[in-house]
PDB file of C-alpha atoms and ligand atoms in Angstrom:
ATOM      1  CA  MET A 560      23.721   8.213  13.897  1.00 97.00           C
ATOM      2  CA  ILE A 561      22.236   4.780  13.175  1.00 98.00           C
ATOM      3  CA  ILE A 562      18.644   4.324  14.324  1.00 98.00           C
ATOM      4  CA  ALA A 563      16.791   1.001  14.262  1.00 98.00           C
ATOM      5  CA  LEU A 564      12.991   1.144  14.090  1.00 98.00           C
ATOM      6  CA  ALA A 565      11.784  -1.959  15.843  1.00 98.00           C
ATOM      7  CA  ASN A 566       8.738  -3.534  17.405  1.00 97.00           C
ATOM      8  CA  GLN A 567       7.948  -7.211  16.971  1.00 95.00           C
ATOM      9  CA  LYS A 568       4.284  -6.320  16.876  1.00 94.00           C
ATOM     10  CA  GLY A 569       3.083  -5.950  13.303  1.00 95.00           C
ATOM     11  CA  GLY A 570       1.386  -2.957  11.759  1.00 95.00           C
ATOM     12  CA  VAL A 571       2.424  -0.429  14.400  1.00 97.00           C
ATOM     13  CA  GLY A 572       3.892   2.093  11.964  1.00 98.00           C
ATOM     14  CA  LYS A 573       7.563   1.069  11.798  1.00 98.00           C
ATOM     15  CA  THR A 574       7.757   1.445   8.027  1.00 98.00           C
ATOM     16  CA  THR A 575       5.563   4.545   7.799  1.00 98.00           C
ATOM     17  CA  THR A 576       7.639   6.187  10.524  1.00 98.00           C
ATOM     18  CA  ALA A 577      10.979   5.190   8.961  1.00 98.00           C
ATOM     19  CA  LEU A 578       9.881   6.581   5.609  1.00 98.00           C
ATOM     20  CA  ASN A 579       8.362   9.836   6.791  1.00 98.00           C
ATOM     21  CA  LEU A 580      10.835  10.595   9.540  1.00 98.00           C
ATOM     22  CA  ALA A 581      13.603  10.090   6.971  1.00 98.00           C
ATOM     23  CA  ALA A 582      11.760  12.296   4.475  1.00 98.00           C
ATOM     24  CA  ALA A 583      11.331  15.016   7.114  1.00 98.00           C
ATOM     25  CA  LEU A 584      15.016  14.876   8.070  1.00 98.00           C
ATOM     26  CA  ALA A 585      16.011  15.030   4.389  1.00 98.00           C
ATOM     27  CA  GLU A 586      13.651  17.962   3.857  1.00 98.00           C
ATOM     28  CA  SER A 587      15.472  19.856   6.616  1.00 97.00           C
ATOM     29  CA  GLY A 588      18.770  19.329   4.805  1.00 98.00           C
ATOM     30  CA  ARG A 589      20.059  16.142   6.425  1.00 98.00           C
ATOM     31  CA  SER A 590      21.435  13.242   4.428  1.00 98.00           C
ATOM     32  CA  VAL A 591      19.626  10.052   5.252  1.00 98.00           C
ATOM     33  CA  LEU A 592      20.087   6.412   4.291  1.00 98.00           C
ATOM     34  CA  LEU A 593      17.188   4.031   4.798  1.00 98.00           C
ATOM     35  CA  ILE A 594      17.939   0.334   5.150  1.00 98.00           C
ATOM     36  CA  ASP A 595      14.983  -1.895   4.380  1.00 98.00           C
ATOM     37  CA  ALA A 596      15.712  -4.930   6.578  1.00 98.00           C
ATOM     38  CA  ASP A 597      12.240  -6.451   6.234  1.00 98.00           C
ATOM     39  CA  PRO A 598      11.635  -9.225   3.635  1.00 97.00           C
ATOM     40  CA  GLN A 599       8.160  -7.702   3.108  1.00 97.00           C
ATOM     41  CA  ALA A 600      10.015  -4.795   1.428  1.00 97.00           C
ATOM     42  CA  ASN A 601       7.217  -2.342   2.250  1.00 98.00           C
ATOM     43  CA  LEU A 602       9.669   0.511   2.723  1.00 98.00           C
ATOM     44  CA  SER A 603      11.181  -0.051  -0.726  1.00 98.00           C
ATOM     45  CA  ALA A 604       7.688  -0.220  -2.261  1.00 97.00           C
ATOM     46  CA  GLY A 605       6.659   2.902  -0.347  1.00 97.00           C
ATOM     47  CA  LEU A 606       9.372   4.798  -2.200  1.00 98.00           C
ATOM     48  CA  ASN A 607       8.650   3.029  -5.481  1.00 97.00           C
ATOM     49  CA  ILE A 608      12.120   1.459  -5.463  1.00 98.00           C
ATOM     50  CA  SER A 609      12.373  -1.935  -7.147  1.00 96.00           C
ATOM     51  CA  SER A 610      13.605  -5.082  -5.416  1.00 95.00           C
ATOM     52  CA  GLU A 611      15.953  -5.894  -8.267  1.00 96.00           C
ATOM     53  CA  ALA A 612      19.425  -7.005  -7.185  1.00 96.00           C
ATOM     54  CA  PRO A 613      21.603  -5.785  -5.636  1.00 97.00           C
ATOM     55  CA  THR A 614      19.569  -5.376  -2.471  1.00 98.00           C
ATOM     56  CA  VAL A 615      20.167  -5.727   1.258  1.00 98.00           C
ATOM     57  CA  TYR A 616      20.105  -9.509   0.641  1.00 98.00           C
ATOM     58  CA  ASP A 617      23.171  -9.328  -1.641  1.00 97.00           C
ATOM     59  CA  LEU A 618      24.785  -7.066   0.896  1.00 97.00           C
ATOM     60  CA  LEU A 619      24.330  -9.598   3.703  1.00 97.00           C
ATOM     61  CA  THR A 620      25.437 -12.540   1.564  1.00 96.00           C
ATOM     62  CA  GLU A 621      28.512 -10.467   0.691  1.00 95.00           C
ATOM     63  CA  ASP A 622      27.694 -10.594  -3.024  1.00 96.00           C
ATOM     64  CA  ALA A 623      27.597  -6.794  -3.194  1.00 97.00           C
ATOM     65  CA  ARG A 624      29.339  -3.894  -1.528  1.00 96.00           C
ATOM     66  CA  ILE A 625      27.166  -1.342   0.221  1.00 98.00           C
ATOM     67  CA  SER A 626      28.076   1.361  -2.309  1.00 97.00           C
ATOM     68  CA  GLU A 627      26.532  -0.836  -5.036  1.00 97.00           C
ATOM     69  CA  THR A 628      23.272  -1.293  -3.146  1.00 98.00           C
ATOM     70  CA  ILE A 629      22.491   2.344  -2.263  1.00 98.00           C
ATOM     71  CA  ARG A 630      19.826   3.926  -4.487  1.00 98.00           C
ATOM     72  CA  GLN A 631      19.056   7.613  -4.724  1.00 97.00           C
ATOM     73  CA  THR A 632      15.327   8.246  -4.247  1.00 97.00           C
ATOM     74  CA  PRO A 633      13.421  11.050  -6.015  1.00 96.00           C
ATOM     75  CA  TYR A 634      13.891  13.103  -2.825  1.00 97.00           C
ATOM     76  CA  GLU A 635      17.032  15.109  -2.275  1.00 97.00           C
ATOM     77  CA  GLY A 636      19.201  13.744   0.513  1.00 98.00           C
ATOM     78  CA  LEU A 637      17.155  10.544   0.805  1.00 98.00           C
ATOM     79  CA  HIS A 638      18.734   7.199  -0.140  1.00 98.00           C
ATOM     80  CA  ILE A 639      17.723   3.602   0.347  1.00 98.00           C
ATOM     81  CA  VAL A 640      19.119   0.098   0.304  1.00 98.00           C
ATOM     82  CA  PRO A 641      16.051  -1.845  -0.834  1.00 98.00           C
ATOM     83  CA  SER A 642      14.869  -5.232   0.344  1.00 98.00           C
ATOM     84  CA  VAL A 643      13.491  -8.290  -1.411  1.00 97.00           C
ATOM     85  CA  LEU A 644      11.385 -11.294  -0.385  1.00 97.00           C
ATOM     86  CA  ASP A 645      14.515 -13.517  -0.629  1.00 95.00           C
ATOM     87  CA  LEU A 646      15.770 -11.797   2.518  1.00 96.00           C
ATOM     88  CA  ALA A 647      13.507 -14.194   4.450  1.00 96.00           C
ATOM     89  CA  ALA A 648      16.082 -16.934   3.683  1.00 95.00           C
ATOM     90  CA  MET A 649      18.675 -14.871   5.539  1.00 95.00           C
ATOM     91  CA  GLU A 650      16.646 -15.318   8.713  1.00 95.00           C
ATOM     92  CA  LEU A 651      17.167 -19.104   8.414  1.00 93.00           C
ATOM     93  CA  SER A 652      20.846 -18.982   7.562  1.00 95.00           C
ATOM     94  CA  LEU A 653      21.467 -16.559  10.424  1.00 96.00           C
ATOM     95  CA  ALA A 654      19.568 -18.871  12.760  1.00 94.00           C
ATOM     96  CA  LYS A 655      21.986 -21.679  11.807  1.00 95.00           C
ATOM     97  CA  ALA A 656      25.067 -19.495  12.008  1.00 95.00           C
ATOM     98  CA  PRO A 657      24.276 -16.452  14.148  1.00 95.00           C
ATOM     99  CA  ASP A 658      26.079 -13.272  13.195  1.00 97.00           C
ATOM    100  CA  THR A 659      24.631 -10.422  15.213  1.00 97.00           C
ATOM    101  CA  GLU A 660      27.166  -7.975  13.776  1.00 97.00           C
ATOM    102  CA  CYS A 661      26.337  -8.532  10.098  1.00 97.00           C
ATOM    103  CA  LEU A 662      24.528  -5.211   9.678  1.00 98.00           C
ATOM    104  CA  LEU A 663      26.925  -3.312  11.909  1.00 97.00           C
ATOM    105  CA  ARG A 664      29.802  -4.513   9.735  1.00 97.00           C
ATOM    106  CA  VAL A 665      28.271  -3.693   6.351  1.00 97.00           C
ATOM    107  CA  LEU A 666      27.135  -0.232   7.455  1.00 98.00           C
ATOM    108  CA  LYS A 667      30.466   0.789   8.938  1.00 97.00           C
ATOM    109  CA  PRO A 668      32.070   1.986   5.672  1.00 96.00           C
ATOM    110  CA  VAL A 669      29.240   4.492   5.008  1.00 98.00           C
ATOM    111  CA  LYS A 670      28.372   5.526   8.535  1.00 97.00           C
ATOM    112  CA  ASP A 671      30.120   8.886   8.234  1.00 97.00           C
ATOM    113  CA  ASP A 672      28.624   9.607   4.795  1.00 98.00           C
ATOM    114  CA  PHE A 673      25.134  10.170   6.234  1.00 98.00           C
ATOM    115  CA  ASP A 674      23.720  12.220   9.088  1.00 98.00           C
ATOM    116  CA  TYR A 675      21.239   9.431   9.785  1.00 98.00           C
ATOM    117  CA  ILE A 676      20.991   5.776   8.826  1.00 98.00           C
ATOM    118  CA  MET A 677      17.613   4.284   9.698  1.00 98.00           C
ATOM    119  CA  ILE A 678      16.876   0.557   9.662  1.00 98.00           C
ATOM    120  CA  ASP A 679      13.303  -0.654   9.201  1.00 98.00           C
ATOM    121  CA  CYS A 680      12.873  -4.009  10.979  1.00 98.00           C
ATOM    122  CA  PRO A 681      10.497  -6.917  10.310  1.00 98.00           C
ATOM    123  CA  PRO A 682       7.645  -7.641  12.754  1.00 97.00           C
ATOM    124  CA  TYR A 683       9.370 -10.363  14.757  1.00 95.00           C
ATOM    125  CA  LEU A 684      12.261 -10.510  17.156  1.00 95.00           C
ATOM    126  CA  GLY A 685      14.417 -12.652  14.866  1.00 96.00           C
ATOM    127  CA  GLN A 686      17.996 -12.587  13.637  1.00 97.00           C
ATOM    128  CA  LEU A 687      17.538  -9.581  11.338  1.00 98.00           C
ATOM    129  CA  THR A 688      15.959  -7.494  14.075  1.00 98.00           C
ATOM    130  CA  VAL A 689      18.714  -8.429  16.519  1.00 97.00           C
ATOM    131  CA  ALA A 690      21.325  -7.490  13.888  1.00 98.00           C
ATOM    132  CA  ALA A 691      19.551  -4.141  13.382  1.00 98.00           C
ATOM    133  CA  LEU A 692      19.448  -3.472  17.135  1.00 98.00           C
ATOM    134  CA  ARG A 693      23.144  -4.342  17.335  1.00 98.00           C
ATOM    135  CA  ALA A 694      23.971  -1.994  14.426  1.00 98.00           C
ATOM    136  CA  GLY A 695      21.958   0.899  15.823  1.00 96.00           C
ATOM    137  CA  ASP A 696      23.241   3.625  18.118  1.00 97.00           C
ATOM    138  CA  GLY A 697      19.693   3.669  19.367  1.00 97.00           C
ATOM    139  CA  VAL A 698      16.226   2.264  18.831  1.00 98.00           C
ATOM    140  CA  LEU A 699      12.987   4.023  18.075  1.00 98.00           C
ATOM    141  CA  VAL A 700       9.915   1.982  18.977  1.00 98.00           C
ATOM    142  CA  PRO A 701       6.678   2.872  17.190  1.00 98.00           C
ATOM    143  CA  MET A 702       3.596   1.771  19.086  1.00 96.00           C
ATOM    144  CA  VAL A 703      -0.147   1.953  18.520  1.00 96.00           C
ATOM    145  CA  PRO A 704      -2.748   2.753  21.138  1.00 93.00           C
ATOM    146  CA  SER A 705      -4.342  -0.670  21.551  1.00 87.00           C
ATOM    147  CA  VAL A 706      -4.818  -3.008  24.443  1.00 79.00           C
ATOM    148  CA  TRP A 707      -2.150  -5.524  23.323  1.00 82.00           C
ATOM    149  CA  ALA A 708       0.451  -2.974  22.321  1.00 84.00           C
ATOM    150  CA  ILE A 709       2.503  -2.995  25.503  1.00 84.00           C
ATOM    151  CA  ALA A 710       2.487  -6.808  25.866  1.00 83.00           C
ATOM    152  CA  GLY A 711       5.700  -7.455  23.932  1.00 85.00           C
ATOM    153  CA  LEU A 712       7.549  -4.370  25.086  1.00 90.00           C
ATOM    154  CA  GLY A 713       9.432  -6.102  27.918  1.00 91.00           C
ATOM    155  CA  LYS A 714      11.003  -8.636  25.526  1.00 92.00           C
ATOM    156  CA  LEU A 715      11.984  -5.868  23.121  1.00 95.00           C
ATOM    157  CA  LEU A 716      13.586  -3.784  25.877  1.00 95.00           C
ATOM    158  CA  GLU A 717      15.482  -6.895  26.984  1.00 95.00           C
ATOM    159  CA  ALA A 718      16.775  -7.421  23.420  1.00 96.00           C
ATOM    160  CA  ILE A 719      17.781  -3.755  23.183  1.00 97.00           C
ATOM    161  CA  GLU A 720      19.791  -4.120  26.369  1.00 96.00           C
ATOM    162  CA  THR A 721      21.370  -7.444  25.361  1.00 95.00           C
ATOM    163  CA  THR A 722      22.577  -5.987  22.078  1.00 96.00           C
ATOM    164  CA  GLY A 723      24.165  -3.044  23.886  1.00 95.00           C
ATOM    165  CA  SER A 724      21.846  -0.534  22.229  1.00 96.00           C
ATOM    166  CA  ARG A 725      19.578   1.988  23.932  1.00 97.00           C
ATOM    167  CA  LEU A 726      15.957   3.004  23.661  1.00 97.00           C
ATOM    168  CA  LEU A 727      15.835   6.463  22.100  1.00 98.00           C
ATOM    169  CA  GLY A 728      12.128   6.571  22.660  1.00 97.00           C
ATOM    170  CA  VAL A 729       8.702   5.128  22.082  1.00 97.00           C
ATOM    171  CA  VAL A 730       6.649   7.010  19.518  1.00 98.00           C
ATOM    172  CA  LEU A 731       2.902   6.671  19.673  1.00 97.00           C
ATOM    173  CA  THR A 732       1.413   6.384  16.169  1.00 98.00           C
ATOM    174  CA  GLN A 733      -2.115   6.092  14.788  1.00 97.00           C
ATOM    175  CA  TYR A 734      -3.157   8.326  17.664  1.00 97.00           C
ATOM    176  CA  ASP A 735      -6.824   9.264  17.708  1.00 96.00           C
ATOM    177  CA  ARG A 736      -7.490  12.042  20.144  1.00 92.00           C
ATOM    178  CA  ARG A 737     -11.226  11.368  20.087  1.00 94.00           C
ATOM    179  CA  THR A 738     -10.820   7.964  21.724  1.00 93.00           C
ATOM    180  CA  ALA A 739     -10.228   7.230  25.386  1.00 93.00           C
ATOM    181  CA  VAL A 740      -7.936   4.319  24.538  1.00 92.00           C
ATOM    182  CA  SER A 741      -5.480   6.692  22.812  1.00 94.00           C
ATOM    183  CA  ALA A 742      -5.419   9.033  25.806  1.00 94.00           C
ATOM    184  CA  ASP A 743      -5.092   6.106  28.254  1.00 92.00           C
ATOM    185  CA  MET A 744      -2.196   4.663  26.310  1.00 92.00           C
ATOM    186  CA  TRP A 745      -0.422   8.016  26.282  1.00 94.00           C
ATOM    187  CA  ASN A 746      -0.928   8.431  30.027  1.00 93.00           C
ATOM    188  CA  ASN A 747       0.353   4.902  30.685  1.00 91.00           C
ATOM    189  CA  LEU A 748       3.476   5.546  28.640  1.00 92.00           C
ATOM    190  CA  VAL A 749       4.107   8.809  30.480  1.00 93.00           C
ATOM    191  CA  LYS A 750       3.656   7.002  33.810  1.00 92.00           C
ATOM    192  CA  ALA A 751       5.969   4.163  32.730  1.00 89.00           C
ATOM    193  CA  GLU A 752       8.792   6.718  32.659  1.00 88.00           C
ATOM    194  CA  LEU A 753      10.218   5.224  29.481  1.00 92.00           C
ATOM    195  CA  PRO A 754      11.933   7.546  27.030  1.00 96.00           C
ATOM    196  CA  LEU A 755       8.984   8.880  25.032  1.00 97.00           C
ATOM    197  CA  PHE A 756       8.761  11.247  22.066  1.00 98.00           C
ATOM    198  CA  ARG A 757       6.430  14.191  22.744  1.00 97.00           C
ATOM    199  CA  THR A 758       5.069  14.004  19.205  1.00 98.00           C
ATOM    200  CA  ARG A 759       2.056  11.770  18.772  1.00 98.00           C
ATOM    201  CA  ILE A 760       1.546  10.696  15.153  1.00 98.00           C
ATOM    202  CA  PRO A 761      -2.156  11.121  14.356  1.00 98.00           C
ATOM    203  CA  LYS A 762      -4.285   8.489  12.666  1.00 98.00           C
ATOM    204  CA  ARG A 763      -4.985   9.755   9.146  1.00 98.00           C
ATOM    205  CA  VAL A 764      -6.083   8.031   5.932  1.00 97.00           C
ATOM    206  CA  ALA A 765      -3.407  10.049   4.110  1.00 98.00           C
ATOM    207  CA  ALA A 766      -0.967   7.365   5.376  1.00 98.00           C
ATOM    208  CA  GLU A 767      -2.751   4.747   3.239  1.00 98.00           C
ATOM    209  CA  TYR A 768      -3.198   7.013   0.230  1.00 98.00           C
ATOM    210  CA  ALA A 769       0.474   8.005   0.270  1.00 98.00           C
ATOM    211  CA  ALA A 770       1.442   4.313   0.491  1.00 97.00           C
ATOM    212  CA  ILE A 771      -0.781   3.518  -2.508  1.00 97.00           C
ATOM    213  CA  ALA A 772       0.826   6.403  -4.424  1.00 98.00           C
ATOM    214  CA  ARG A 773       4.245   5.083  -3.287  1.00 98.00           C
ATOM    215  CA  VAL A 774       5.380   8.441  -1.991  1.00 98.00           C
ATOM    216  CA  PRO A 775       6.111   9.794   1.497  1.00 98.00           C
ATOM    217  CA  VAL A 776       3.139  11.522   3.096  1.00 98.00           C
ATOM    218  CA  LEU A 777       5.344  14.634   3.131  1.00 98.00           C
ATOM    219  CA  ALA A 778       5.111  14.609  -0.675  1.00 98.00           C
ATOM    220  CA  TYR A 779       1.511  13.408  -0.843  1.00 98.00           C
ATOM    221  CA  GLU A 780       0.036  15.960   1.527  1.00 98.00           C
ATOM    222  CA  PRO A 781       2.871  18.303   2.547  1.00 98.00           C
ATOM    223  CA  ASP A 782       0.745  20.523   4.775  1.00 98.00           C
ATOM    224  CA  GLY A 783      -1.434  17.793   6.296  1.00 98.00           C
ATOM    225  CA  ALA A 784      -1.488  16.863   9.965  1.00 98.00           C
ATOM    226  CA  LEU A 785       0.557  13.716   9.356  1.00 98.00           C
ATOM    227  CA  ALA A 786       3.366  15.518   7.516  1.00 98.00           C
ATOM    228  CA  ARG A 787       3.475  18.204  10.205  1.00 98.00           C
ATOM    229  CA  ALA A 788       3.664  15.573  12.953  1.00 98.00           C
ATOM    230  CA  TYR A 789       6.566  13.815  11.226  1.00 98.00           C
ATOM    231  CA  ARG A 790       8.394  17.149  10.919  1.00 98.00           C
ATOM    232  CA  ARG A 791       7.962  17.679  14.673  1.00 98.00           C
ATOM    233  CA  LEU A 792       9.250  14.165  15.331  1.00 98.00           C
ATOM    234  CA  ALA A 793      12.261  14.906  13.093  1.00 98.00           C
ATOM    235  CA  LYS A 794      13.058  17.968  15.245  1.00 98.00           C
ATOM    236  CA  GLU A 795      12.955  15.807  18.359  1.00 98.00           C
ATOM    237  CA  VAL A 796      15.277  13.283  16.728  1.00 98.00           C
ATOM    238  CA  GLU A 797      17.675  16.084  15.740  1.00 97.00           C
ATOM    239  CA  GLU A 798      17.696  17.221  19.372  1.00 96.00           C
ATOM    240  CA  LEU A 799      18.911  13.750  20.405  1.00 93.00           C
ATOM    241  CA  ALA A 800      22.153  13.897  18.466  1.00 67.00           C
TER     242      ALA A 800
HETATM  243  N1  LIG B 272      -0.616   7.517  11.239  1.00 75.17           N
HETATM  244  C1  LIG B 272      -1.304   6.615  10.553  1.00 75.17           C
HETATM  245  N2  LIG B 272      -2.622   6.779  10.327  1.00 75.17           N
HETATM  246  C2  LIG B 272      -3.330   5.848   9.635  1.00 75.17           C
HETATM  247  N3  LIG B 272      -2.803   4.743   9.113  1.00 75.17           N
HETATM  248  C3  LIG B 272      -1.490   4.515   9.310  1.00 75.17           C
HETATM  249  C4  LIG B 272      -0.672   5.432  10.026  1.00 75.17           C
HETATM  250  N4  LIG B 272       0.585   4.946  10.054  1.00 75.17           N
HETATM  251  C5  LIG B 272       0.558   3.781   9.381  1.00 75.17           C
HETATM  252  N5  LIG B 272      -0.678   3.519   8.923  1.00 75.17           N
HETATM  253  C6  LIG B 272      -1.112   2.347   8.156  1.00 75.17           C
HETATM  254  O1  LIG B 272      -1.080   1.234   9.013  1.00 75.17           O
HETATM  255  C7  LIG B 272      -0.562   0.087   8.353  1.00 75.17           C
HETATM  256  C8  LIG B 272       0.670  -0.400   9.079  1.00 75.17           C
HETATM  257  O2  LIG B 272       1.683   0.591   9.012  1.00 75.17           O
HETATM  258  P1  LIG B 272       3.190   0.202   8.747  1.00 75.17           P
HETATM  259  O3  LIG B 272       3.290  -0.670   7.543  1.00 75.17           O
HETATM  260  O4  LIG B 272       3.984   1.443   8.769  1.00 75.17           O
HETATM  261  O5  LIG B 272       3.479  -0.655  10.047  1.00 75.17           O
HETATM  262  P2  LIG B 272       4.681  -1.647  10.305  1.00 75.17           P
HETATM  263  O6  LIG B 272       4.891  -1.694  11.770  1.00 75.17           O
HETATM  264  O7  LIG B 272       5.825  -1.316   9.467  1.00 75.17           O
HETATM  265  O8  LIG B 272       4.052  -3.017   9.790  1.00 75.17           O
HETATM  266  P3  LIG B 272       4.842  -4.427   9.673  1.00 75.17           P
HETATM  267  O9  LIG B 272       4.940  -4.897  11.077  1.00 75.17           O
HETATM  268  O10 LIG B 272       3.961  -5.274   8.807  1.00 75.17           O
HETATM  269  O11 LIG B 272       6.164  -4.132   9.065  1.00 75.17           O
HETATM  270  C9  LIG B 272      -0.278   0.521   6.927  1.00 75.17           C
HETATM  271  O12 LIG B 272      -1.367   0.162   6.121  1.00 75.17           O
HETATM  272  C10 LIG B 272      -0.141   2.038   7.033  1.00 75.17           C
HETATM  273  O13 LIG B 272      -0.496   2.693   5.837  1.00 75.17           O
HETATM  274 MG1  LIG B 273       6.909  -2.562   8.149  1.00 75.17          MG
END
């Protein structure tokens, strides 16, 4: 199953969720391939994987085959195709010559080699995000409990529909159960009758510390609230298949 993690709003937990959901799935014995489709390359950095070629950029320019770009991470069952800042140029060339199936095409040869392929998208609804939506069997939308969070959701849902994908679910991250805004956001999402993951990912500084240490939070603090939440989310994702 190919899952795109998308939300054009920045800093909502796309990368943290891709990394830790993948780590939780790998921990439960699944084979997972992460595709870092964001020129910021935060996902690659979060796993301490270098942006040296060949990366997803070489893959999309057809200078490398996917098998050459896949790196084993220190975690069993967890692999990644890293990104690099140069990928930003791909956004421009795709704008000139749109190719919404570029990711779908390059992932096809390895689709059956992994239980899950998860694509981390950049924070804008550009060519790379559209290609990721098109490649995905479904889309997971991380969202934070803040007043502007829902504003761009309509456009994203439209793009998901246009690309022929489907919304697997919204996942509320950076959830703080002491604040009314978190509870309100949850209630609004429930009322909206959108597909919604039951697991709320709590707001914890361990997310930052793990990122600084360049390891998944499941390795940084295996028994912490954040790691446990991501394991629950992984179970929900496994139930989808
Ligand atoms: N559950 C959490 N609790 C506290 N901090 C978090 C949590 N999840 C993510 N963060 C922090 O919030 C910031 C944004 O998270 P992340 O990079 O995953 O978002 P993103 O949507 O991928 O961002 P971008 O849009 O820039 O790609 C990071 O500094 C991350 O460490
Ligand atoms: Mg990110």
